[in-house]
Coordinates of C-alpha atoms and ligand atoms in Angstrom, one line a residue:
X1085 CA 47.1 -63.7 44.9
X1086 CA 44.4 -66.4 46.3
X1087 CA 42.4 -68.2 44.3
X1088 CA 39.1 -67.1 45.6
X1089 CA 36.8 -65.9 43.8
X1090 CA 36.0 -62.3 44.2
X1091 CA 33.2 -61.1 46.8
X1092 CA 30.3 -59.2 46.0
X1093 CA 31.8 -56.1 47.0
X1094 CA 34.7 -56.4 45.3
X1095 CA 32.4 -57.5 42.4
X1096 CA 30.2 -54.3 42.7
X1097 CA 33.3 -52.3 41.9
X1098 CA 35.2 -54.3 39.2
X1099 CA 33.1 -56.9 37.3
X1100 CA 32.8 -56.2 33.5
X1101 CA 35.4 -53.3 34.0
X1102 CA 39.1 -52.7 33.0
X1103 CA 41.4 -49.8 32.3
X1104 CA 40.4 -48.1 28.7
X1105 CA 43.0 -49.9 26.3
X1106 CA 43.4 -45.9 24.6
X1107 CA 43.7 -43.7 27.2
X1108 CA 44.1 -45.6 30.7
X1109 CA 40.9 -44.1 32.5
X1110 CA 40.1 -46.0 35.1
X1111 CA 36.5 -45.0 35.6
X1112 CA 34.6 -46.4 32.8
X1113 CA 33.9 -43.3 29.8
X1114 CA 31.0 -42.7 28.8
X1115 CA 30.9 -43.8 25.5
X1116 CA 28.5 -41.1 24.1
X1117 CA 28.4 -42.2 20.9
X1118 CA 25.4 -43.7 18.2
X1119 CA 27.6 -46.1 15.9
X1120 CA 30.9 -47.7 16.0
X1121 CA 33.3 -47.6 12.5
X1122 CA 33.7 -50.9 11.2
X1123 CA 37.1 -52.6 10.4
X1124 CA 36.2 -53.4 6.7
X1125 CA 33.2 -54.9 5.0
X1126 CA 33.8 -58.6 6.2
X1127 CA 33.9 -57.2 10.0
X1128 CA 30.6 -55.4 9.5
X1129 CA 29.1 -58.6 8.1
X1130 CA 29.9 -61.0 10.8
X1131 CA 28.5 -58.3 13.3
X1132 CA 25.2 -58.2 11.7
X1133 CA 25.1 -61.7 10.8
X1134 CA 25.8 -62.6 14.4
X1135 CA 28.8 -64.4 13.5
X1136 CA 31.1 -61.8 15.9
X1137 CA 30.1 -59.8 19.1
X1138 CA 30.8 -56.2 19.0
X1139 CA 29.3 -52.7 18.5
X1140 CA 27.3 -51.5 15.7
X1141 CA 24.9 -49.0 17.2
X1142 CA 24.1 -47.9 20.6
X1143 CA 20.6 -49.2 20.2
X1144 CA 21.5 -52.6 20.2
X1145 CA 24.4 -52.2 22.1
X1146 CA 27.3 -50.2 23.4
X1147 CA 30.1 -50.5 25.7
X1148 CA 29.6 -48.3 28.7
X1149 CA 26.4 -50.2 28.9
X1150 CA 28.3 -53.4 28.3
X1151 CA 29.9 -53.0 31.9
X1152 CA 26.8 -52.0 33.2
X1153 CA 25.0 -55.5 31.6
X1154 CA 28.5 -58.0 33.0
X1155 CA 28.4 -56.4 36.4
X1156 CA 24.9 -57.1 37.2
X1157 CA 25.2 -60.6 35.8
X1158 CA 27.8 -60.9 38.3
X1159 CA 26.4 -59.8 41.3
X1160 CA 23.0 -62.0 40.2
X1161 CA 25.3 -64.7 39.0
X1162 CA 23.7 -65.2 36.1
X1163 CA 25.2 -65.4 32.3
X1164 CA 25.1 -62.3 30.6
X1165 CA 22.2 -59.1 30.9
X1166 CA 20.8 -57.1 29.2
X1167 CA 20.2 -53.2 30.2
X1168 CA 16.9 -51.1 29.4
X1169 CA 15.7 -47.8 29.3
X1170 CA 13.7 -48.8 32.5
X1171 CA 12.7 -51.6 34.5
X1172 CA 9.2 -51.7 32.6
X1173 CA 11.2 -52.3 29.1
X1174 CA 12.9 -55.2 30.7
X1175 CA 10.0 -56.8 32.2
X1176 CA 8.8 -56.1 28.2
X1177 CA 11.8 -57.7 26.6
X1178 CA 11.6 -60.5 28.8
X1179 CA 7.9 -61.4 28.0
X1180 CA 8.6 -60.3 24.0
X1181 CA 11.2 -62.8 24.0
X1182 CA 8.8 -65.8 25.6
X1183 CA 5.4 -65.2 24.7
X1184 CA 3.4 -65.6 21.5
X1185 CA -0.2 -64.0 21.0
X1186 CA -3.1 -66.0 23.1
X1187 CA 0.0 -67.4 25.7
X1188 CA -0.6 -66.5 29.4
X1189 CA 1.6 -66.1 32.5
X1190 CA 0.9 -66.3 36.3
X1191 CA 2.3 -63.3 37.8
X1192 CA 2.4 -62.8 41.8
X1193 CA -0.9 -60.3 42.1
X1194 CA 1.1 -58.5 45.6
X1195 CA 3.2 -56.4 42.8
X1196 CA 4.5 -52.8 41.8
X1197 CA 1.4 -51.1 40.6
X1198 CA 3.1 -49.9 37.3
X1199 CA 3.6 -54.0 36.8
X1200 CA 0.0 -54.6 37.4
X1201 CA -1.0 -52.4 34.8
X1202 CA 1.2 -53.7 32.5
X1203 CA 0.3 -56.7 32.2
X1204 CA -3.8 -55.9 33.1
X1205 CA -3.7 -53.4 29.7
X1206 CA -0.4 -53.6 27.4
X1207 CA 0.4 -56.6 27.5
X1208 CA -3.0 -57.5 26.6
X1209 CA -3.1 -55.8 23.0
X1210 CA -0.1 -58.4 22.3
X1211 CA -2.1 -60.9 23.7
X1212 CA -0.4 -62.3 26.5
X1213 CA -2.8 -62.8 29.1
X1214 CA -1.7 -62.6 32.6
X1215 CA -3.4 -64.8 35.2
X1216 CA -2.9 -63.7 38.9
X1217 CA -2.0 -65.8 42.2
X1218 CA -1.5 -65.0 45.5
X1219 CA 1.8 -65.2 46.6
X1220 CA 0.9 -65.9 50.2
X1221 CA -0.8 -69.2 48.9
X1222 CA 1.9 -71.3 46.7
X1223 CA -0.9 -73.7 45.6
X1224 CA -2.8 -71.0 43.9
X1225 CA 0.2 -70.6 41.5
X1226 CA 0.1 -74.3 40.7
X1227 CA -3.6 -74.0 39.6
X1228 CA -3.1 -71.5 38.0
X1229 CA -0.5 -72.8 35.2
X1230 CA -2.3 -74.4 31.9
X1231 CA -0.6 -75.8 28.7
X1232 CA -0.6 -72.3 27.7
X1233 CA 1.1 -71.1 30.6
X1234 CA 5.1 -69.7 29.6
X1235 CA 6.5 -68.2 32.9
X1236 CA 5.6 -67.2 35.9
X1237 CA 6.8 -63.8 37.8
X1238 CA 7.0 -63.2 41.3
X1239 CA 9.0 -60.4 43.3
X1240 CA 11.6 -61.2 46.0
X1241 CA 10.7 -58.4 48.0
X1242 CA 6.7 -56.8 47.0
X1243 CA 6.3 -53.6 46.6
X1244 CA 4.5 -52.1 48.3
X1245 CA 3.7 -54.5 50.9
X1246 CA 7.5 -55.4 51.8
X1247 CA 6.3 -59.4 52.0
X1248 CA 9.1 -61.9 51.3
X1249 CA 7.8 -64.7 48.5
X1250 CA 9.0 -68.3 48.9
X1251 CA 10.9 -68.2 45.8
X1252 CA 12.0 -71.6 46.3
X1253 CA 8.6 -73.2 46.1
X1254 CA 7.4 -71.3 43.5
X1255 CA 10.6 -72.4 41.4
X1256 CA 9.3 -76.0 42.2
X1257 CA 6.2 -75.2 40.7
X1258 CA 7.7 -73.8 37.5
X1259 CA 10.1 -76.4 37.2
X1260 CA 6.8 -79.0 37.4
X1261 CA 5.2 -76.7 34.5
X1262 CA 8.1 -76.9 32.5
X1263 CA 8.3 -72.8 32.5
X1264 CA 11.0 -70.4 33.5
X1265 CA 10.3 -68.5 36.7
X1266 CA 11.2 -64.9 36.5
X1267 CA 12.1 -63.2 39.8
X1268 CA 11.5 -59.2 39.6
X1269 CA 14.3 -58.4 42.2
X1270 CA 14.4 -54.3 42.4
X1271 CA 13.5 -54.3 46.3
X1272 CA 15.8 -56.5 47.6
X1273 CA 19.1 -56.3 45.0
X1274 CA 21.4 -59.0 44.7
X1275 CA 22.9 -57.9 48.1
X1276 CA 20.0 -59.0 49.8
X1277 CA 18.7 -61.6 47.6
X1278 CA 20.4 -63.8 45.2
X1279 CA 17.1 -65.3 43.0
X1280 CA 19.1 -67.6 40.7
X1281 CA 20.4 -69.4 44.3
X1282 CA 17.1 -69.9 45.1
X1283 CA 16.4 -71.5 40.9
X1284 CA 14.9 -68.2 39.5
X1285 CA 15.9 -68.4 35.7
X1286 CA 15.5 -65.3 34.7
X1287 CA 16.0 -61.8 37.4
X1288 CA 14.7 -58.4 35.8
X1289 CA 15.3 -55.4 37.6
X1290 CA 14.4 -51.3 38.2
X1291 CA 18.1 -50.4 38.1
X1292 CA 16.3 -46.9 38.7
X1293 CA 15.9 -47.8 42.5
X1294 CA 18.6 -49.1 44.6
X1295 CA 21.2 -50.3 42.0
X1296 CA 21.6 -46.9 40.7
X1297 CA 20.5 -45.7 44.6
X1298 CA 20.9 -42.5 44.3
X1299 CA 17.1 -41.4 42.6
X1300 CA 18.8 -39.4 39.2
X1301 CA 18.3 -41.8 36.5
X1302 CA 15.8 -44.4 35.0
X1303 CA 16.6 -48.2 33.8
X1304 CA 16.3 -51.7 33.8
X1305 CA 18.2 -54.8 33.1
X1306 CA 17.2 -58.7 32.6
X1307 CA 19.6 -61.5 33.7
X1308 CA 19.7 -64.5 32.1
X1309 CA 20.4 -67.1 34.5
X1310 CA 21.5 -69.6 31.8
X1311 CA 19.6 -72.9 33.7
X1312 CA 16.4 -73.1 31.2
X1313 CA 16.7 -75.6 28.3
X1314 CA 14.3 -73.7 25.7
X1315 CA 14.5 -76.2 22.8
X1316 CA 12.8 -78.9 25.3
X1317 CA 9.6 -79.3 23.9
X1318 CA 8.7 -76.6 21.4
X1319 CA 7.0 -74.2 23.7
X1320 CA 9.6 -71.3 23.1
X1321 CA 9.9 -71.1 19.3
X1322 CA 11.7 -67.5 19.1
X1323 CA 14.4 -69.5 20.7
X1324 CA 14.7 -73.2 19.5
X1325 CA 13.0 -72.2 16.1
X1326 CA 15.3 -71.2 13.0
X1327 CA 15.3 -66.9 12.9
X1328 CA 14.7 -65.8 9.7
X1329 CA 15.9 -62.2 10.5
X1330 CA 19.4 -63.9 11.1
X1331 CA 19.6 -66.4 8.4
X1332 CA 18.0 -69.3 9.9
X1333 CA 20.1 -69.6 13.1
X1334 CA 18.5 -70.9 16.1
X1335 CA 19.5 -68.8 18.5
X1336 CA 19.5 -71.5 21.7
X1337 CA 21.7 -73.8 19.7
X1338 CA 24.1 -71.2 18.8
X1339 CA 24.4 -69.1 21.8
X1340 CA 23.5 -71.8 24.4
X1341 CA 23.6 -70.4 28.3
X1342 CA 22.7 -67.0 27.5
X1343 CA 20.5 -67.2 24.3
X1344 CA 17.8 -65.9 26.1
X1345 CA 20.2 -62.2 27.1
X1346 CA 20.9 -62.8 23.2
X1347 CA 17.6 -63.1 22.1
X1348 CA 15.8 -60.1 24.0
X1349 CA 18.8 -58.2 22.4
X1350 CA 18.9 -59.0 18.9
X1351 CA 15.3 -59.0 18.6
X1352 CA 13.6 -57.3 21.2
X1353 CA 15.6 -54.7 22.0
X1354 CA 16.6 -54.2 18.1
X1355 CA 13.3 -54.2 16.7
X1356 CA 11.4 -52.4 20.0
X1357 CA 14.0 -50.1 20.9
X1358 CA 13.8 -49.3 24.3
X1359 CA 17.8 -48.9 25.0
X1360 CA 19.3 -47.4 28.0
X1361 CA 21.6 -44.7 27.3
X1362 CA 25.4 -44.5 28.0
X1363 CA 25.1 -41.7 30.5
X1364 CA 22.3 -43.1 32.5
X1365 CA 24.5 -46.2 32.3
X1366 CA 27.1 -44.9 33.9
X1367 CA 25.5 -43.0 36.6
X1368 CA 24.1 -46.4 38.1
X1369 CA 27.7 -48.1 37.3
X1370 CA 28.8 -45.4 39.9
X1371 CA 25.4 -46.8 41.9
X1372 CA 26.3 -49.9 42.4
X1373 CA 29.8 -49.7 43.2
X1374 CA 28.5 -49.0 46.9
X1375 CA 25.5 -51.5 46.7
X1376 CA 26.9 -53.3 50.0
X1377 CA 27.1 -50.1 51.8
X1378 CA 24.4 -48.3 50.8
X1379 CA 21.7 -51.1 50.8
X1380 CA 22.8 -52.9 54.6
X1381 CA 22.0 -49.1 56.1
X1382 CA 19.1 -48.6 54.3
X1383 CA 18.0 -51.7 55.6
X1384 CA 19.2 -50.7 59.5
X1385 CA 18.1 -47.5 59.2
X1386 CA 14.5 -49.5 58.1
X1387 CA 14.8 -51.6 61.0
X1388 CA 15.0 -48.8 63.3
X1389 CA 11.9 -47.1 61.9
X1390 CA 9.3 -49.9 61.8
X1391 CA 10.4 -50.7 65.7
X1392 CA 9.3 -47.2 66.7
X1393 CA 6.9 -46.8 64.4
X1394 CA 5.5 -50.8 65.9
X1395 CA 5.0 -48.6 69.5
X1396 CA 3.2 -45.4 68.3
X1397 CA -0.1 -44.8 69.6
X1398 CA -1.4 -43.6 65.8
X1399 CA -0.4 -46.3 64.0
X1400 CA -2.6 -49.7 64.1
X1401 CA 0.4 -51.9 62.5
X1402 CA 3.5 -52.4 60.3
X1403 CA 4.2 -55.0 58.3
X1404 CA 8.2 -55.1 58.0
X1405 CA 9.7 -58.6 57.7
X1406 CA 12.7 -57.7 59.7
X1407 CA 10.4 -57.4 63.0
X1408 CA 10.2 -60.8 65.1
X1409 CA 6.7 -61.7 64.6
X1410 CA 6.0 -60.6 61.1
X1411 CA 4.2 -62.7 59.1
X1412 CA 7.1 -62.7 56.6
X1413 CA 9.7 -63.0 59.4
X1414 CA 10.9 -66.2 59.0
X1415 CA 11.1 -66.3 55.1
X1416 CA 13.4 -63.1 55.4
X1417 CA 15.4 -64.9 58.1
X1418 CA 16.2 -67.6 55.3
X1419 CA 16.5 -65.4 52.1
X1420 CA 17.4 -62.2 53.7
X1421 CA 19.2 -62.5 56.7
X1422 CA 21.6 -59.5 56.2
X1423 CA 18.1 -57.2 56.4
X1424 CA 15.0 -57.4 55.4
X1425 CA 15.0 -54.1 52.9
X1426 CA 14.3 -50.8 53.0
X1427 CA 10.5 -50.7 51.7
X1428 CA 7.7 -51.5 53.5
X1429 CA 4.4 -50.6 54.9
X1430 CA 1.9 -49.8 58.1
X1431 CA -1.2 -49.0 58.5
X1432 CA -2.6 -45.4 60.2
X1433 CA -5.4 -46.1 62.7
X1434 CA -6.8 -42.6 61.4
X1435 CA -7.2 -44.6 57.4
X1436 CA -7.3 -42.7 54.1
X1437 CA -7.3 -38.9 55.9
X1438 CA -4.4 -40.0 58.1
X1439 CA -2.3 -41.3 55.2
X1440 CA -2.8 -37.6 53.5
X1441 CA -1.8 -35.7 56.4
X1442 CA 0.9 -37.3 56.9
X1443 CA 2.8 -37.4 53.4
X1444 CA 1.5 -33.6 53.7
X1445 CA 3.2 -33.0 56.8
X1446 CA 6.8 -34.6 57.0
X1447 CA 9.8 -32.5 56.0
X1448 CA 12.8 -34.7 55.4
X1449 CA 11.0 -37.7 53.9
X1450 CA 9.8 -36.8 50.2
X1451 CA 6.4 -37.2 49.4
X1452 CA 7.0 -38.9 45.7
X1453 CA 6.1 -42.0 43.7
X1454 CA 9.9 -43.9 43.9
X1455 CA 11.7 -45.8 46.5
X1456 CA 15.7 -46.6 46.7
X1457 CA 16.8 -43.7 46.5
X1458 CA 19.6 -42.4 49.1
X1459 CA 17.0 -40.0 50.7
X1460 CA 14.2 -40.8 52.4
X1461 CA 10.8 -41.3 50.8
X1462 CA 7.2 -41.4 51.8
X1463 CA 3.7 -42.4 49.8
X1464 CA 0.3 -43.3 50.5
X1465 CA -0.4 -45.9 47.7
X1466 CA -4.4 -45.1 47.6
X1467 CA -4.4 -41.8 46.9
X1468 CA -1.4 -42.1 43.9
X1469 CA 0.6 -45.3 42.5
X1470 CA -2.4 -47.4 43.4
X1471 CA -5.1 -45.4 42.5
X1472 CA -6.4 -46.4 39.1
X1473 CA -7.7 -49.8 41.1
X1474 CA -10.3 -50.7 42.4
X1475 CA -11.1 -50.7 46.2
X1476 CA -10.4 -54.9 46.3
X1477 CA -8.0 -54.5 44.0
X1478 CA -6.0 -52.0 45.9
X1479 CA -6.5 -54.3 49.3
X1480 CA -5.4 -57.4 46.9
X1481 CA -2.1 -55.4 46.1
X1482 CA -1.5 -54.5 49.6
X1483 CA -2.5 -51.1 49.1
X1484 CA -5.5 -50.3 51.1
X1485 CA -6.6 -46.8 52.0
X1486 CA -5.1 -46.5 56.0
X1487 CA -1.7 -47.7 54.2
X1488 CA 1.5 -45.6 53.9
X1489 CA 4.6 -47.2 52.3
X1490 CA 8.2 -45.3 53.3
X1491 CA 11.5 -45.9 51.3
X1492 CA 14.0 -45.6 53.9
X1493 CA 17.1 -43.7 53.2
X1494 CA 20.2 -43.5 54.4
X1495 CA 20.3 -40.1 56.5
X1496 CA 20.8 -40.5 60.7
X1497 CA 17.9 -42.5 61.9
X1498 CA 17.6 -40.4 64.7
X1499 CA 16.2 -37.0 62.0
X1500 CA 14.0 -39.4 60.3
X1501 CA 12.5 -41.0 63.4
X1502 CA 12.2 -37.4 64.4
X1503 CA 10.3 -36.1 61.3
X1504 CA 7.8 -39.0 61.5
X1505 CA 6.8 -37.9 64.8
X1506 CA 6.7 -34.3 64.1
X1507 CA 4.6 -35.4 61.3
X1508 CA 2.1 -37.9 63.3
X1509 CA 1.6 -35.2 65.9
X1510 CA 0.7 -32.0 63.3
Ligands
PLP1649 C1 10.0 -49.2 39.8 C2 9.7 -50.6 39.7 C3 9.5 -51.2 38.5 C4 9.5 -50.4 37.2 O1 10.7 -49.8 36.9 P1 10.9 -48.5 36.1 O2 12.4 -48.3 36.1 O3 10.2 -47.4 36.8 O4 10.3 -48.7 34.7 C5 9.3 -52.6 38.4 N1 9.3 -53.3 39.5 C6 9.5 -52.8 40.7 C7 9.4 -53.6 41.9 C8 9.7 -51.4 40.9 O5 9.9 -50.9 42.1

C-alpha cells in the first residue's frame, strides 16, 4: 500500500464507510430506525450531556446519514457535516447557528431564486437582515459589511446565470470583516470546485441536485471547514458563550474545529428539526459514489450544447463560462478547469414568447423547476422560479424574460442537440 492519500474518486466511494460490524454488508443499510437503545443509564447520560458521540434519535442524528455527513466533508475537505432535509434547511441551520435578531448578512444578489426569497421574507421574521451585492463588482461586498455584518454567502457557480464568483476575493473581504464566508456550492460540487481551497469557511449544499444526481430525493448538507476562530471577539455568542441547554459548555472550546457542524446540530437541527431521512440518505450516498463520472459529462455534454446553441440563428447569446470569450471564462479557467458545469443560460432573440415555446416544445429535455439531475432539463426563469420578482429584480438575478436556463444531462449529445433544434424550429 502507498501512502497517498486517497483521490476524490476513490473518496466518493469509500469516505465515512466500512463493512457493517453485524452483518458484513458492504453497501451502507439503511438504518430505518427513530432511536437507538442505550447501553445503561450512565451511557444515555453522556450522550445527552454531550460528553460521548453517538445515536439517540434519528432527528439529531443517525448513522446512515452519518456516512452521508463524513463523505461530503471529505470530498469538500472540510471537518465534519451536517445533512438536512434540503438544501434550504442547511442554508437555515447555518444562519440559525450565526446570527442573532437585528444581525445582517451580505449575500451575492446573482442567486437561486428559492435563496432570494429566503432571506427577502423568512429570514426576515427572525430578524436577520440580508443586504445584497453584486457579485460581478467585489467592492460592493466590501461596502456592504457593517459592525453588524456576520457572514457573507456567495455561490461558486450562480444559478441561474452559470457566472463563476471570485471566491478568492471575496474570502479577502470576509477575512478583513472578521466574518466567515459561506460558499453555496450545489452547481459546481466538490468535483468542480473545492470552496474551502479557495478560504470559504463554511460550504452548504442542495445534495438534491448533482450530489444525489439522479433527481429522486431532496437534501442538504453544511460543511464546516474548521478555519474560523469564533470565540475572537464576541460576535458569535451561540458558540464562544456558555450553552445553558448543555450545562454551560461552550461549545467552540469543547469541540474546537468543527464546533460550528456541532453546534447547527445540537441546537439547530435539535430544536428546528429539519433532519434528512435515512432513505433519502442513502439514495444520494449511491449519488455520489459516481460524482466524477457523472458530473465531467454533464459538464462535456454542456459544453457541446452552448457551442451550437452560440451559432443558431434564434438565439441572441449564451452565457456559458466554458466558451472562450465568456465573461466568466477566465475565472472558470482558474477554479474550474475540469468544466465549467452543467447549468447555464442564453438568451432567445424572440424574448418572453420564445422562452414559452420552447420549454413547450422540446421532448427529451424536461420542462421542470430542478437542475442536476441525470436527464436533461429545461426552464424559462420568468415565467416560473423567478416569477414572484420584479421586472429589475428578475434582470438583477439573471433572469430576464428572453432567458432560458437548461440543466444538462448526461444522455448522447447528439439527441439533445437534436431536440433543441426540433424545438427552435416548431
Ligand atoms: C436547489 C438549490 C437550493 C435549495 O435546495 P433544496 O434542496 O431545493 O432546498 C439552494 N441553492 C441552489 C444553488 C440550488 O440549486
Amino acid at each position: 500500500m502507498t501512502e497517498r492519500p486517497p483521490g476524490f474518486s476513490t473518496l466518493s466511494i469509500h469516505a465515512g464507510a466500512q463493512p457493517d460490524p453485524t452483518t458484513g454488508a458492504r453497501a451502507t443499510p439503511i438504518y430505518q430506525t427513530t432511536s437507538f437503545v442505550f447501553n445503561d443509564a450512565d451511557h444515555a447520560a453522556s450522550l445527552f450531556g454531550l460528553q460521548a458521540f453517538g445515536n439517540i434519535y434519528t432527528r439529531i442524528g443517525n448513522p446512515t446519514t452519518a456516512v452521508l455527513e463524513e463523505r461530503v466533508a471529505a470530498l469538500e475537505g472540510g471537518t465534519a457535516g451536517l445533512a438536512t432535509a434540503s438544501g434550504h434547511a442547511a442554508q437555515f441551520l447555518a444562519f440559525h447557528t450565526l446570527l442573532q435578531p437585528g444581525d445582517e448578512f451580505v449575500a451575492a444578489r446573482k442567486l437561486y431564486g428559492g435563496s432570494i426569497n429566503q432571506f427577502n421574507h423568512a429570514f426576515k421574521k427572525f430578524g436577520w437582515n440580508v443586504v445584497w451585492a453584486d457579485p460581478d463588482n467585489i467592492e460592493s461586498f466590501e461596502k456592504a459589511v457593517t459592525p453588524k455584518t456576520k457572514a457573507i454567502f456567495i455561490e461558486s457557480i450562480a444559478n441561474p446565470g452559470g457566472g463563476i464568483t471570485d471566491i478568492e476575493a471575496i474570502a479577502t473581504i470576509a477575512r478583513r470583516a472578521g466574518v466567515p464566508l459561506i460558499v453555496d456550492n450545489t452547481l459546481a460540487t466538490p468535483y468542480l470546485i473545492r470552496p474551502i481551497d479557495h478560504g470559504a469557511d463554511i460550504v452548504v449544499h442542495s445534495l438534491t441536485k448533482f450530489l444525489g444526481g439522479h433527481g429522486n430525493s431532496i437534501g442538504g448538507i453544511l460543511v464546516d471547514a474548521g478555519t474560523f476562530d469564533w470565540s475572537r471577539d464576541g460576535r458569535y455568542p451561540t458558540l464562544s458563550e456558555p450553552r445553558p441547554e448543555y450545562h454551560g459548555i461552550r461549545l467552540q472550546e469543547t469541540f474546537g474545529n468543527f464546533a460550528f457542524a456541532i453546534a447547527a446540530r445540537v441546537l439547530g437541527l435539535r430544536d428546528l428539526g429539519p433532519a434528512i431521512s435515512p432513505f433519502n440518505a442513502f439514495l444520494i450516498l449511491n449519488g455520489i459514489e459516481t460524482l466524477a463520472l457523472r458530473v465531467q459529462k454533464h459538464s462535456d455534454n454542456a459544453k457541446a450544447v452552448a457551442e451550437w446553441l452560440s451559432t443558431h440563428p434564434a438565439i441572441a447569446w449564451v452565457n456559458y463560462a466554458g466558451l472562450p470569450g465568456d465573461r466568466y471564462h477566465n475565472l472558470a479557467r482558474k477554479y474550474a478547469p475540469k468544466g465549467a458545469g452543467a447549468v447555464f443560460t442564453f438568451g432567445l432573440k424572440g424574448g418572453y414568447d420564445a422562452g414559452v415555446k420552447l420549454v413547450s416544445n422540446v421532448k427529451l429535455f424536461s420542462h421542470l423547476a430542478n437542475v442536476g439531475d441525470t436527464r436533461s432539463l429545461v426552464i424559462h426563469p420568468a415565467s416560473t422560479t423567478h416569477s414572484q420578482l420584479d421586472d429589475a429584480q428578475k434582470t438583477l438575478a439573471g433572469a430576464g424574460p428572453d432567458v432560458v436556463r437548461l440543466s444538462v444531462g448526461i444522455e448522447d449529445k447528439e439527441d439533445l442537440i437534436a431536440d433543441l433544434d426540433q424545438a427552435l424550429n416548431a
